[in-house]
PDB file of C-alpha atoms and ligand atoms in Angstrom:
ATOM      1  CA  MET A 243      27.883  93.547  73.649  1.00  0.00           C
ATOM      2  CA  PRO A 244      31.584  92.992  74.357  1.00  0.00           C
ATOM      3  CA  ASN A 245      32.635  92.945  77.968  1.00  0.00           C
ATOM      4  CA  VAL A 246      35.145  95.425  79.366  1.00  0.00           C
ATOM      5  CA  LYS A 247      38.031  92.970  79.080  1.00  0.00           C
ATOM      6  CA  ASP A 248      37.287  92.524  75.350  1.00  0.00           C
ATOM      7  CA  LEU A 249      37.177  96.285  74.929  1.00  0.00           C
ATOM      8  CA  ILE A 250      40.536  96.587  76.609  1.00  0.00           C
ATOM      9  CA  CYS A 251      41.934  93.917  74.263  1.00  0.00           C
ATOM     10  CA  GLN A 252      40.607  95.785  71.263  1.00  0.00           C
ATOM     11  CA  LYS A 253      42.113  99.030  72.544  1.00  0.00           C
ATOM     12  CA  ILE A 254      45.496  97.332  73.166  1.00  0.00           C
ATOM     13  CA  ASN A 255      45.444  95.806  69.650  1.00  0.00           C
ATOM     14  CA  SER A 256      44.672  99.089  68.032  1.00  0.00           C
ATOM     15  CA  SER A 257      47.266 101.113  70.017  1.00  0.00           C
ATOM     16  CA  GLU A 258      50.933 101.415  69.206  1.00  0.00           C
ATOM     17  CA  ARG A 259      52.594 103.335  72.051  1.00  0.00           C
ATOM     18  CA  ILE A 260      51.345 102.027  75.388  1.00  0.00           C
ATOM     19  CA  VAL A 261      52.417 102.876  78.913  1.00  0.00           C
ATOM     20  CA  ILE A 262      51.753 100.862  82.066  1.00  0.00           C
ATOM     21  CA  SER A 263      51.760 102.361  85.580  1.00  0.00           C
ATOM     22  CA  SER A 264      51.273 100.949  89.086  1.00  0.00           C
ATOM     23  CA  HIS A 265      49.963 102.712  92.136  1.00  0.00           C
ATOM     24  CA  ILE A 266      52.126 104.651  94.590  1.00  0.00           C
ATOM     25  CA  ARG A 267      53.970 102.486  97.171  1.00  0.00           C
ATOM     26  CA  PRO A 268      53.612  99.546  94.776  1.00  0.00           C
ATOM     27  CA  ASP A 269      53.297  96.012  96.142  1.00  0.00           C
ATOM     28  CA  ALA A 270      54.158  92.659  94.574  1.00  0.00           C
ATOM     29  CA  ASP A 271      50.679  92.247  93.037  1.00  0.00           C
ATOM     30  CA  SER A 272      50.862  95.624  91.281  1.00  0.00           C
ATOM     31  CA  ILE A 273      54.503  95.145  90.121  1.00  0.00           C
ATOM     32  CA  GLY A 274      54.161  91.443  89.289  1.00  0.00           C
ATOM     33  CA  SER A 275      51.029  92.211  87.238  1.00  0.00           C
ATOM     34  CA  GLY A 276      52.615  95.202  85.504  1.00  0.00           C
ATOM     35  CA  LEU A 277      55.767  93.293  84.564  1.00  0.00           C
ATOM     36  CA  ALA A 278      53.721  90.384  83.208  1.00  0.00           C
ATOM     37  CA  LEU A 279      51.647  92.846  81.197  1.00  0.00           C
ATOM     38  CA  LEU A 280      54.751  94.591  79.872  1.00  0.00           C
ATOM     39  CA  GLU A 281      56.120  91.384  78.486  1.00  0.00           C
ATOM     40  CA  MET A 282      52.732  90.523  76.927  1.00  0.00           C
ATOM     41  CA  LEU A 283      52.752  93.916  75.142  1.00  0.00           C
ATOM     42  CA  ASN A 284      56.329  93.329  73.950  1.00  0.00           C
ATOM     43  CA  GLN A 285      55.249  89.961  72.514  1.00  0.00           C
ATOM     44  CA  LEU A 286      52.498  91.848  70.646  1.00  0.00           C
ATOM     45  CA  LYS A 287      55.287  94.076  69.226  1.00  0.00           C
ATOM     46  CA  LYS A 288      53.910  97.175  70.904  1.00  0.00           C
ATOM     47  CA  ASN A 289      56.074 100.109  71.797  1.00  0.00           C
ATOM     48  CA  ALA A 290      55.505  99.611  75.535  1.00  0.00           C
ATOM     49  CA  VAL A 291      56.975 101.305  78.600  1.00  0.00           C
ATOM     50  CA  TYR A 292      56.346 100.939  82.344  1.00  0.00           C
ATOM     51  CA  ILE A 293      56.506 104.145  84.384  1.00  0.00           C
ATOM     52  CA  ASN A 294      55.899 104.393  88.166  1.00  0.00           C
ATOM     53  CA  ALA A 295      55.757 107.404  90.414  1.00  0.00           C
ATOM     54  CA  ASP A 296      57.339 105.440  93.263  1.00  0.00           C
ATOM     55  CA  ASP A 297      60.135 102.863  93.601  1.00  0.00           C
ATOM     56  CA  ALA A 298      58.986  99.539  95.022  1.00  0.00           C
ATOM     57  CA  PRO A 299      60.430  98.496  98.353  1.00  0.00           C
ATOM     58  CA  SER A 300      62.656  95.448  98.721  1.00  0.00           C
ATOM     59  CA  PRO A 301      61.991  92.551  97.995  1.00  0.00           C
ATOM     60  CA  VAL A 302      59.343  93.614  95.386  1.00  0.00           C
ATOM     61  CA  ASN A 303      62.158  95.275  93.383  1.00  0.00           C
ATOM     62  CA  LEU A 304      63.770  91.836  92.938  1.00  0.00           C
ATOM     63  CA  LEU A 305      60.991  90.587  90.656  1.00  0.00           C
ATOM     64  CA  PRO A 306      62.259  89.562  87.194  1.00  0.00           C
ATOM     65  CA  GLY A 307      62.248  92.532  84.831  1.00  0.00           C
ATOM     66  CA  TYR A 308      61.936  95.130  87.554  1.00  0.00           C
ATOM     67  CA  GLN A 309      64.950  97.052  86.157  1.00  0.00           C
ATOM     68  CA  LEU A 310      62.867  97.802  83.067  1.00  0.00           C
ATOM     69  CA  ILE A 311      60.567 100.112  85.046  1.00  0.00           C
ATOM     70  CA  LYS A 312      61.215 103.789  84.736  1.00  0.00           C
ATOM     71  CA  LYS A 313      60.541 106.148  87.620  1.00  0.00           C
ATOM     72  CA  GLY A 314      58.646 109.399  87.128  1.00  0.00           C
ATOM     73  CA  GLN A 315      55.690 111.002  85.444  1.00  0.00           C
ATOM     74  CA  ILE A 316      53.840 110.053  82.253  1.00  0.00           C
ATOM     75  CA  TYR A 317      54.148 113.237  80.223  1.00  0.00           C
ATOM     76  CA  PRO A 318      51.289 114.365  77.935  1.00  0.00           C
ATOM     77  CA  GLY A 319      51.139 113.545  74.272  1.00  0.00           C
ATOM     78  CA  LYS A 320      53.535 110.585  74.091  1.00  0.00           C
ATOM     79  CA  TYR A 321      51.275 107.545  74.191  1.00  0.00           C
ATOM     80  CA  ASP A 322      48.114 106.111  72.628  1.00  0.00           C
ATOM     81  CA  LEU A 323      47.006 104.275  75.744  1.00  0.00           C
ATOM     82  CA  VAL A 324      47.690 104.269  79.524  1.00  0.00           C
ATOM     83  CA  LEU A 325      47.076 101.001  81.404  1.00  0.00           C
ATOM     84  CA  LEU A 326      46.772 101.625  85.195  1.00  0.00           C
ATOM     85  CA  ILE A 327      47.253  98.742  87.581  1.00  0.00           C
ATOM     86  CA  GLU A 328      45.141  99.061  90.794  1.00  0.00           C
ATOM     87  CA  GLY A 329      43.781 102.549  90.706  1.00  0.00           C
ATOM     88  CA  CYS A 330      43.388 105.345  88.179  1.00  0.00           C
ATOM     89  CA  GLU A 331      43.124 108.667  90.005  1.00  0.00           C
ATOM     90  CA  GLU A 332      46.062 110.945  90.736  1.00  0.00           C
ATOM     91  CA  LYS A 333      45.887 110.261  94.479  1.00  0.00           C
ATOM     92  CA  ARG A 334      46.393 106.545  93.877  1.00  0.00           C
ATOM     93  CA  SER A 335      48.604 106.491  90.764  1.00  0.00           C
ATOM     94  CA  GLY A 336      50.778 109.444  91.575  1.00  0.00           C
ATOM     95  CA  GLN A 337      50.382 110.465  87.911  1.00  0.00           C
ATOM     96  CA  LYS A 338      49.444 114.050  87.189  1.00  0.00           C
ATOM     97  CA  ASN A 339      48.802 114.082  83.420  1.00  0.00           C
ATOM     98  CA  LEU A 340      46.169 111.316  83.060  1.00  0.00           C
ATOM     99  CA  GLU A 341      43.457 113.590  81.774  1.00  0.00           C
ATOM    100  CA  HIS A 342      45.422 113.910  78.473  1.00  0.00           C
ATOM    101  CA  TYR A 343      45.084 110.198  77.810  1.00  0.00           C
ATOM    102  CA  PHE A 344      42.793 107.253  77.061  1.00  0.00           C
ATOM    103  CA  THR A 345      43.169 105.505  80.427  1.00  0.00           C
ATOM    104  CA  VAL A 346      42.278 101.960  81.484  1.00  0.00           C
ATOM    105  CA  ASN A 347      41.928 100.980  85.114  1.00  0.00           C
ATOM    106  CA  ILE A 348      42.609  97.319  85.935  1.00  0.00           C
ATOM    107  CA  ASP A 349      41.770  96.739  89.602  1.00  0.00           C
ATOM    108  CA  HIS A 350      40.323  94.307  92.115  1.00  0.00           C
ATOM    109  CA  HIS A 351      39.422  96.828  94.876  1.00  0.00           C
ATOM    110  CA  SER A 352      35.728  97.339  95.135  1.00  0.00           C
ATOM    111  CA  THR A 353      36.531 100.883  96.290  1.00  0.00           C
ATOM    112  CA  SER A 354      38.388 101.643  93.053  1.00  0.00           C
ATOM    113  CA  ALA A 355      37.639 105.131  91.688  1.00  0.00           C
ATOM    114  CA  LEU A 356      36.006 104.636  88.326  1.00  0.00           C
ATOM    115  CA  VAL A 357      37.458 107.694  86.632  1.00  0.00           C
ATOM    116  CA  ALA A 358      39.348 106.003  83.789  1.00  0.00           C
ATOM    117  CA  LYS A 359      37.897 105.805  80.253  1.00  0.00           C
ATOM    118  CA  LEU A 360      37.568 102.022  80.723  1.00  0.00           C
ATOM    119  CA  ASN A 361      37.297 100.568  84.220  1.00  0.00           C
ATOM    120  CA  TRP A 362      37.718  96.835  84.678  1.00  0.00           C
ATOM    121  CA  VAL A 363      37.207  96.103  88.363  1.00  0.00           C
ATOM    122  CA  GLU A 364      36.784  92.571  89.700  1.00  0.00           C
ATOM    123  CA  PRO A 365      36.539  92.570  93.513  1.00  0.00           C
ATOM    124  CA  GLN A 366      36.276  88.694  93.456  1.00  0.00           C
ATOM    125  CA  ALA A 367      39.758  88.419  91.951  1.00  0.00           C
ATOM    126  CA  ALA A 368      42.199  87.574  94.710  1.00  0.00           C
ATOM    127  CA  ALA A 369      44.861  89.596  92.919  1.00  0.00           C
ATOM    128  CA  VAL A 370      45.177  91.737  89.800  1.00  0.00           C
ATOM    129  CA  GLY A 371      47.491  88.973  88.732  1.00  0.00           C
ATOM    130  CA  GLU A 372      44.364  86.855  88.051  1.00  0.00           C
ATOM    131  CA  MET A 373      42.993  89.576  85.755  1.00  0.00           C
ATOM    132  CA  ILE A 374      46.322  89.916  83.890  1.00  0.00           C
ATOM    133  CA  TYR A 375      46.282  86.175  83.416  1.00  0.00           C
ATOM    134  CA  ALA A 376      42.827  86.404  81.829  1.00  0.00           C
ATOM    135  CA  LEU A 377      43.917  89.350  79.698  1.00  0.00           C
ATOM    136  CA  GLY A 378      46.941  87.364  78.490  1.00  0.00           C
ATOM    137  CA  LYS A 379      44.662  84.471  77.529  1.00  0.00           C
ATOM    138  CA  ALA A 380      42.369  86.860  75.601  1.00  0.00           C
ATOM    139  CA  LEU A 381      45.387  88.456  73.877  1.00  0.00           C
ATOM    140  CA  LYS A 382      46.661  84.955  73.054  1.00  0.00           C
ATOM    141  CA  VAL A 383      50.193  85.582  74.270  1.00  0.00           C
ATOM    142  CA  LYS A 384      52.608  82.851  75.216  1.00  0.00           C
ATOM    143  CA  PHE A 385      53.033  82.506  78.974  1.00  0.00           C
ATOM    144  CA  THR A 386      56.824  82.653  79.307  1.00  0.00           C
ATOM    145  CA  ARG A 387      58.721  81.976  82.491  1.00  0.00           C
ATOM    146  CA  GLN A 388      58.907  85.667  83.308  1.00  0.00           C
ATOM    147  CA  ILE A 389      55.200  86.250  82.773  1.00  0.00           C
ATOM    148  CA  ALA A 390      54.272  83.158  84.823  1.00  0.00           C
ATOM    149  CA  PHE A 391      56.769  83.922  87.606  1.00  0.00           C
ATOM    150  CA  ASN A 392      55.436  87.461  87.983  1.00  0.00           C
ATOM    151  CA  ILE A 393      51.781  86.396  87.933  1.00  0.00           C
ATOM    152  CA  TYR A 394      52.544  83.707  90.530  1.00  0.00           C
ATOM    153  CA  ALA A 395      54.291  86.322  92.678  1.00  0.00           C
ATOM    154  CA  ALA A 396      51.246  88.586  92.431  1.00  0.00           C
ATOM    155  CA  LEU A 397      48.983  85.749  93.542  1.00  0.00           C
ATOM    156  CA  ILE A 398      51.028  84.618  96.570  1.00  0.00           C
ATOM    157  CA  SER A 399      51.610  88.194  97.639  1.00  0.00           C
ATOM    158  CA  ASP A 400      47.953  89.196  97.788  1.00  0.00           C
ATOM    159  CA  THR A 401      46.736  85.875  99.225  1.00  0.00           C
ATOM    160  CA  GLY A 402      49.440  85.611 101.885  1.00  0.00           C
ATOM    161  CA  SER A 403      50.690  82.405 100.180  1.00  0.00           C
ATOM    162  CA  PHE A 404      47.094  81.192  99.707  1.00  0.00           C
ATOM    163  CA  ARG A 405      46.159  81.646 103.359  1.00  0.00           C
ATOM    164  CA  TYR A 406      43.882  84.721 103.261  1.00  0.00           C
ATOM    165  CA  SER A 407      40.135  84.602 102.812  1.00  0.00           C
ATOM    166  CA  ASN A 408      40.429  85.834  99.202  1.00  0.00           C
ATOM    167  CA  THR A 409      42.076  82.544  98.135  1.00  0.00           C
ATOM    168  CA  SER A 410      39.805  80.761  95.652  1.00  0.00           C
ATOM    169  CA  ALA A 411      39.830  77.602  93.487  1.00  0.00           C
ATOM    170  CA  ARG A 412      40.353  79.841  90.420  1.00  0.00           C
ATOM    171  CA  CYS A 413      43.372  81.495  91.996  1.00  0.00           C
ATOM    172  CA  LEU A 414      44.881  78.119  92.908  1.00  0.00           C
ATOM    173  CA  ARG A 415      44.273  76.795  89.355  1.00  0.00           C
ATOM    174  CA  ILE A 416      45.985  79.786  87.805  1.00  0.00           C
ATOM    175  CA  ALA A 417      48.922  79.366  90.233  1.00  0.00           C
ATOM    176  CA  ALA A 418      49.302  75.712  89.261  1.00  0.00           C
ATOM    177  CA  GLU A 419      49.228  76.549  85.544  1.00  0.00           C
ATOM    178  CA  MET A 420      51.827  79.277  86.039  1.00  0.00           C
ATOM    179  CA  VAL A 421      54.166  76.819  87.817  1.00  0.00           C
ATOM    180  CA  GLN A 422      53.662  74.311  85.004  1.00  0.00           C
ATOM    181  CA  VAL A 423      54.177  76.615  82.053  1.00  0.00           C
ATOM    182  CA  GLY A 424      56.786  78.852  83.702  1.00  0.00           C
ATOM    183  CA  LYS A 425      58.902  75.807  84.746  1.00  0.00           C
ATOM    184  CA  PHE A 426      59.912  77.322  88.063  1.00  0.00           C
ATOM    185  CA  LYS A 427      59.464  75.894  91.531  1.00  0.00           C
ATOM    186  CA  PRO A 428      56.983  77.664  93.842  1.00  0.00           C
ATOM    187  CA  ASN A 429      59.648  78.033  96.549  1.00  0.00           C
ATOM    188  CA  GLU A 430      61.823  80.078  94.163  1.00  0.00           C
ATOM    189  CA  VAL A 431      59.124  82.767  94.287  1.00  0.00           C
ATOM    190  CA  SER A 432      58.403  82.490  97.976  1.00  0.00           C
ATOM    191  CA  ASP A 433      62.144  82.500  98.815  1.00  0.00           C
ATOM    192  CA  LEU A 434      62.464  85.704  96.810  1.00  0.00           C
ATOM    193  CA  LEU A 435      59.468  87.386  98.422  1.00  0.00           C
ATOM    194  CA  PHE A 436      59.435  86.036 101.942  1.00  0.00           C
ATOM    195  CA  ASN A 437      62.861  84.599 102.758  1.00  0.00           C
ATOM    196  CA  SER A 438      65.062  87.515 101.709  1.00  0.00           C
ATOM    197  CA  ASN A 439      64.675  89.795 104.713  1.00  0.00           C
ATOM    198  CA  PRO A 440      67.733  91.782 105.818  1.00  0.00           C
ATOM    199  CA  PRO A 441      68.409  91.205 109.589  1.00  0.00           C
ATOM    200  CA  GLU A 442      67.532  94.841 110.278  1.00  0.00           C
ATOM    201  CA  LYS A 443      64.006  94.202 109.138  1.00  0.00           C
ATOM    202  CA  ILE A 444      63.476  91.501 111.782  1.00  0.00           C
ATOM    203  CA  LEU A 445      64.976  93.795 114.391  1.00  0.00           C
ATOM    204  CA  MET A 446      62.575  96.498 113.281  1.00  0.00           C
ATOM    205  CA  LEU A 447      59.726  93.967 113.640  1.00  0.00           C
ATOM    206  CA  THR A 448      60.649  93.403 117.298  1.00  0.00           C
ATOM    207  CA  LYS A 449      60.335  97.141 117.851  1.00  0.00           C
ATOM    208  CA  VAL A 450      56.920  97.240 116.187  1.00  0.00           C
ATOM    209  CA  LEU A 451      55.745  94.171 118.126  1.00  0.00           C
ATOM    210  CA  ASN A 452      56.782  95.865 121.370  1.00  0.00           C
ATOM    211  CA  THR A 453      54.120  98.488 120.719  1.00  0.00           C
ATOM    212  CA  MET A 454      51.258  95.946 120.713  1.00  0.00           C
ATOM    213  CA  GLU A 455      48.235  97.293 122.584  1.00  0.00           C
ATOM    214  CA  PHE A 456      45.347  94.835 123.146  1.00  0.00           C
ATOM    215  CA  SER A 457      41.803  95.918 123.719  1.00  0.00           C
ATOM    216  CA  LEU A 458      38.170  94.813 123.374  1.00  0.00           C
ATOM    217  CA  ASN A 459      38.949  91.431 124.978  1.00  0.00           C
ATOM    218  CA  ASN A 460      41.956  90.916 122.725  1.00  0.00           C
ATOM    219  CA  ARG A 461      39.874  91.234 119.624  1.00  0.00           C
ATOM    220  CA  LEU A 462      41.529  94.448 118.585  1.00  0.00           C
ATOM    221  CA  VAL A 463      45.271  95.132 118.527  1.00  0.00           C
ATOM    222  CA  PHE A 464      47.006  98.396 117.778  1.00  0.00           C
ATOM    223  CA  ILE A 465      50.571  98.390 116.568  1.00  0.00           C
ATOM    224  CA  GLU A 466      52.733 101.338 115.760  1.00  0.00           C
ATOM    225  CA  PHE A 467      55.794 102.206 113.671  1.00  0.00           C
ATOM    226  CA  LYS A 468      57.703 105.254 114.676  1.00  0.00           C
ATOM    227  CA  ARG A 469      59.808 107.154 112.146  1.00  0.00           C
ATOM    228  CA  ASN A 470      62.906 106.913 114.343  1.00  0.00           C
ATOM    229  CA  PHE A 471      62.880 103.070 114.108  1.00  0.00           C
ATOM    230  CA  LEU A 472      64.333 103.453 110.621  1.00  0.00           C
ATOM    231  CA  ASN A 473      67.346 105.655 111.506  1.00  0.00           C
ATOM    232  CA  GLN A 474      68.104 103.524 114.534  1.00  0.00           C
ATOM    233  CA  LEU A 475      68.405 100.535 112.236  1.00  0.00           C
ATOM    234  CA  ASN A 476      69.884 102.160 109.162  1.00  0.00           C
ATOM    235  CA  LEU A 477      66.942 101.051 107.036  1.00  0.00           C
ATOM    236  CA  ASN A 478      65.227 102.686 104.088  1.00  0.00           C
ATOM    237  CA  GLU A 479      61.546 102.238 103.218  1.00  0.00           C
ATOM    238  CA  ILE A 480      60.537  98.692 103.975  1.00  0.00           C
ATOM    239  CA  GLU A 481      57.633  96.300 103.396  1.00  0.00           C
ATOM    240  CA  THR A 482      55.551  95.977 106.577  1.00  0.00           C
ATOM    241  CA  GLU A 483      52.794  93.630 105.424  1.00  0.00           C
ATOM    242  CA  ASP A 484      54.118  90.616 107.287  1.00  0.00           C
ATOM    243  CA  ILE A 485      54.007  92.408 110.688  1.00  0.00           C
ATOM    244  CA  LEU A 486      50.257  92.687 110.286  1.00  0.00           C
ATOM    245  CA  THR A 487      50.029  89.017 109.369  1.00  0.00           C
ATOM    246  CA  ILE A 488      51.934  87.984 112.466  1.00  0.00           C
ATOM    247  CA  VAL A 489      49.770  90.049 114.792  1.00  0.00           C
ATOM    248  CA  ARG A 490      46.558  88.875 113.137  1.00  0.00           C
ATOM    249  CA  SER A 491      47.716  85.270 113.777  1.00  0.00           C
ATOM    250  CA  ILE A 492      47.237  85.712 117.513  1.00  0.00           C
ATOM    251  CA  ARG A 493      44.313  83.706 118.887  1.00  0.00           C
ATOM    252  CA  ASP A 494      41.090  85.787 119.373  1.00  0.00           C
ATOM    253  CA  VAL A 495      42.417  88.718 117.370  1.00  0.00           C
ATOM    254  CA  GLN A 496      39.920  89.924 114.775  1.00  0.00           C
ATOM    255  CA  VAL A 497      41.206  93.352 113.914  1.00  0.00           C
ATOM    256  CA  VAL A 498      44.746  94.701 113.682  1.00  0.00           C
ATOM    257  CA  ILE A 499      45.289  98.423 113.223  1.00  0.00           C
ATOM    258  CA  PHE A 500      48.797  99.566 112.294  1.00  0.00           C
ATOM    259  CA  PHE A 501      49.803 103.244 112.566  1.00  0.00           C
ATOM    260  CA  LYS A 502      52.834 103.996 110.478  1.00  0.00           C
ATOM    261  CA  GLU A 503      54.175 107.429 111.280  1.00  0.00           C
ATOM    262  CA  LEU A 504      55.113 109.393 108.191  1.00  0.00           C
ATOM    263  CA  ASP A 505      55.450 112.839 109.688  1.00  0.00           C
ATOM    264  CA  ASP A 506      54.438 114.721 112.837  1.00  0.00           C
ATOM    265  CA  ASP A 507      50.817 113.787 113.509  1.00  0.00           C
ATOM    266  CA  TYR A 508      50.569 112.169 110.079  1.00  0.00           C
ATOM    267  CA  PHE A 509      50.151 108.380 109.712  1.00  0.00           C
ATOM    268  CA  ARG A 510      49.420 105.756 107.141  1.00  0.00           C
ATOM    269  CA  VAL A 511      46.944 103.439 108.814  1.00  0.00           C
ATOM    270  CA  SER A 512      46.524  99.794 107.729  1.00  0.00           C
ATOM    271  CA  ILE A 513      43.684  97.614 108.922  1.00  0.00           C
ATOM    272  CA  ARG A 514      43.625  93.813 108.699  1.00  0.00           C
ATOM    273  CA  SER A 515      40.650  91.793 109.885  1.00  0.00           C
ATOM    274  CA  SER A 516      39.064  88.361 109.802  1.00  0.00           C
ATOM    275  CA  GLY A 517      35.514  86.935 109.856  1.00  0.00           C
ATOM    276  CA  ILE A 518      32.641  89.284 109.174  1.00  0.00           C
ATOM    277  CA  PHE A 519      34.492  92.383 110.281  1.00  0.00           C
ATOM    278  CA  SER A 520      34.936  94.727 107.340  1.00  0.00           C
ATOM    279  CA  SER A 521      38.229  96.706 107.261  1.00  0.00           C
ATOM    280  CA  LYS A 522      37.002  98.515 104.179  1.00  0.00           C
ATOM    281  CA  LYS A 523      33.981  99.953 106.007  1.00  0.00           C
ATOM    282  CA  ILE A 524      36.218 101.631 108.542  1.00  0.00           C
ATOM    283  CA  ALA A 525      38.766 102.853 105.952  1.00  0.00           C
ATOM    284  CA  LEU A 526      36.003 104.460 103.874  1.00  0.00           C
ATOM    285  CA  LYS A 527      34.998 106.617 106.871  1.00  0.00           C
ATOM    286  CA  PHE A 528      38.497 108.115 106.664  1.00  0.00           C
ATOM    287  CA  ASP A 529      38.398 108.566 102.888  1.00  0.00           C
ATOM    288  CA  GLY A 530      40.541 105.439 102.365  1.00  0.00           C
ATOM    289  CA  GLY A 531      39.759 102.208 100.590  1.00  0.00           C
ATOM    290  CA  GLY A 532      40.606  98.553 100.218  1.00  0.00           C
ATOM    291  CA  HIS A 533      39.097  95.136 100.677  1.00  0.00           C
ATOM    292  CA  ASP A 534      36.930  93.527 103.394  1.00  0.00           C
ATOM    293  CA  HIS A 535      39.916  92.077 105.212  1.00  0.00           C
ATOM    294  CA  ALA A 536      42.612  94.524 104.222  1.00  0.00           C
ATOM    295  CA  ALA A 537      42.223  98.293 103.874  1.00  0.00           C
ATOM    296  CA  GLY A 538      43.948 101.539 104.669  1.00  0.00           C
ATOM    297  CA  PHE A 539      43.802 105.267 104.880  1.00  0.00           C
ATOM    298  CA  PHE A 540      45.853 108.337 105.843  1.00  0.00           C
ATOM    299  CA  TYR A 541      45.307 109.971 109.272  1.00  0.00           C
ATOM    300  CA  TRP A 542      46.203 113.480 110.291  1.00  0.00           C
ATOM    301  CA  GLY A 543      46.001 114.213 113.991  1.00  0.00           C
ATOM    302  CA  ASN A 544      46.936 113.057 117.467  1.00  0.00           C
ATOM    303  CA  LEU A 545      47.753 109.367 117.646  1.00  0.00           C
ATOM    304  CA  GLN A 546      46.003 108.730 120.962  1.00  0.00           C
ATOM    305  CA  LYS A 547      42.836 110.448 119.684  1.00  0.00           C
ATOM    306  CA  GLY A 548      42.979 108.404 116.540  1.00  0.00           C
ATOM    307  CA  LYS A 549      43.207 105.164 118.454  1.00  0.00           C
ATOM    308  CA  GLU A 550      40.270 106.136 120.688  1.00  0.00           C
ATOM    309  CA  GLU A 551      38.154 106.995 117.659  1.00  0.00           C
ATOM    310  CA  LEU A 552      39.000 103.778 115.898  1.00  0.00           C
ATOM    311  CA  LYS A 553      38.517 101.696 119.012  1.00  0.00           C
ATOM    312  CA  ALA A 554      34.995 103.093 119.374  1.00  0.00           C
ATOM    313  CA  MET A 555      34.223 102.332 115.732  1.00  0.00           C
ATOM    314  CA  VAL A 556      35.607  98.800 115.959  1.00  0.00           C
ATOM    315  CA  ALA A 557      33.674  98.202 119.165  1.00  0.00           C
ATOM    316  CA  LEU A 558      30.460  99.282 117.465  1.00  0.00           C
ATOM    317  CA  GLU A 559      31.201  97.045 114.502  1.00  0.00           C
ATOM    318  CA  LEU A 560      32.048  94.066 116.729  1.00  0.00           C
ATOM    319  CA  GLY A 561      28.716  94.662 118.420  1.00  0.00           C
ATOM    320  CA  GLN A 562      29.889  95.279 121.933  1.00  0.00           C
ATOM    321  CA  CYS A 563      30.543  98.230 124.208  1.00  0.00           C
ATOM    322  CA  THR A 564      34.072  99.382 124.932  1.00  0.00           C
ATOM    323  CA  GLU A 565      35.659  98.077 128.098  1.00  0.00           C
TER     324      GLU A 565
HETATM  325 MN1  LIG B 751      46.272  93.695  94.722  1.00  0.00          MN
END
């Protein structure tokens, strides 16, 4: 009985016109994985394209090959196979015509919706980059500099430069191999992803940090991003992952909840946690998803009410009463 990765390889080998797509608001794991996969398909002489519903924020759009990605919808009838990176339903992919296609979902979120024709989900993979690496080995492609660089970027992005709890020996081994075969220096990738902030972003960060609200004996922190922060600073959409990492680095903090205002009474909520606290468990209660230490959901309603509700849930999970 072939495993799902082998079935995907067979499907790739027997297909001619293949399209790759990442999830909405794509991050460096989704884009790095997709770009590595695109070059693998090109090596196999496939007629391959990469189409995303959303642009990636800076600095993810600086990854090598990013300019090859087309923005928009995958129209019906044009392709033999659709490869979806990190999520296969319309809500996650932003693609409206998937029911017309043979779809493959390649994901490492245990909450991944299993609605593709083939679903390859490995929650123990630190990044989808690990899975694309394994796929490349199975497809016997040559790991060029661009493939290696993008896989390495996917790994450092989703592991916080090998600091998060998802970092494993396998992930570190793949990273070392990518550096060796890709002939780049690790700091080239980290400079691109982490040391290329525009000054406005750091100014924005000070505004967000000013909203820090500690509760439950400093074990829970709320932070908030208001829409008007962007116009005040002349910024477009921006990556906010590192703000969460900074707040989570505070001693005693176990849970960080970030409300990003998208519209009146409408927020994207990101949760980061450490130890046994499951971010995913909370996110699922709001119809969201994610991992144990990183999850998210959308929230409609009054911000203060939302915070109270979440604080009560976190308190319950942390096994203590609210102050
Ligand atoms: Mn990922």
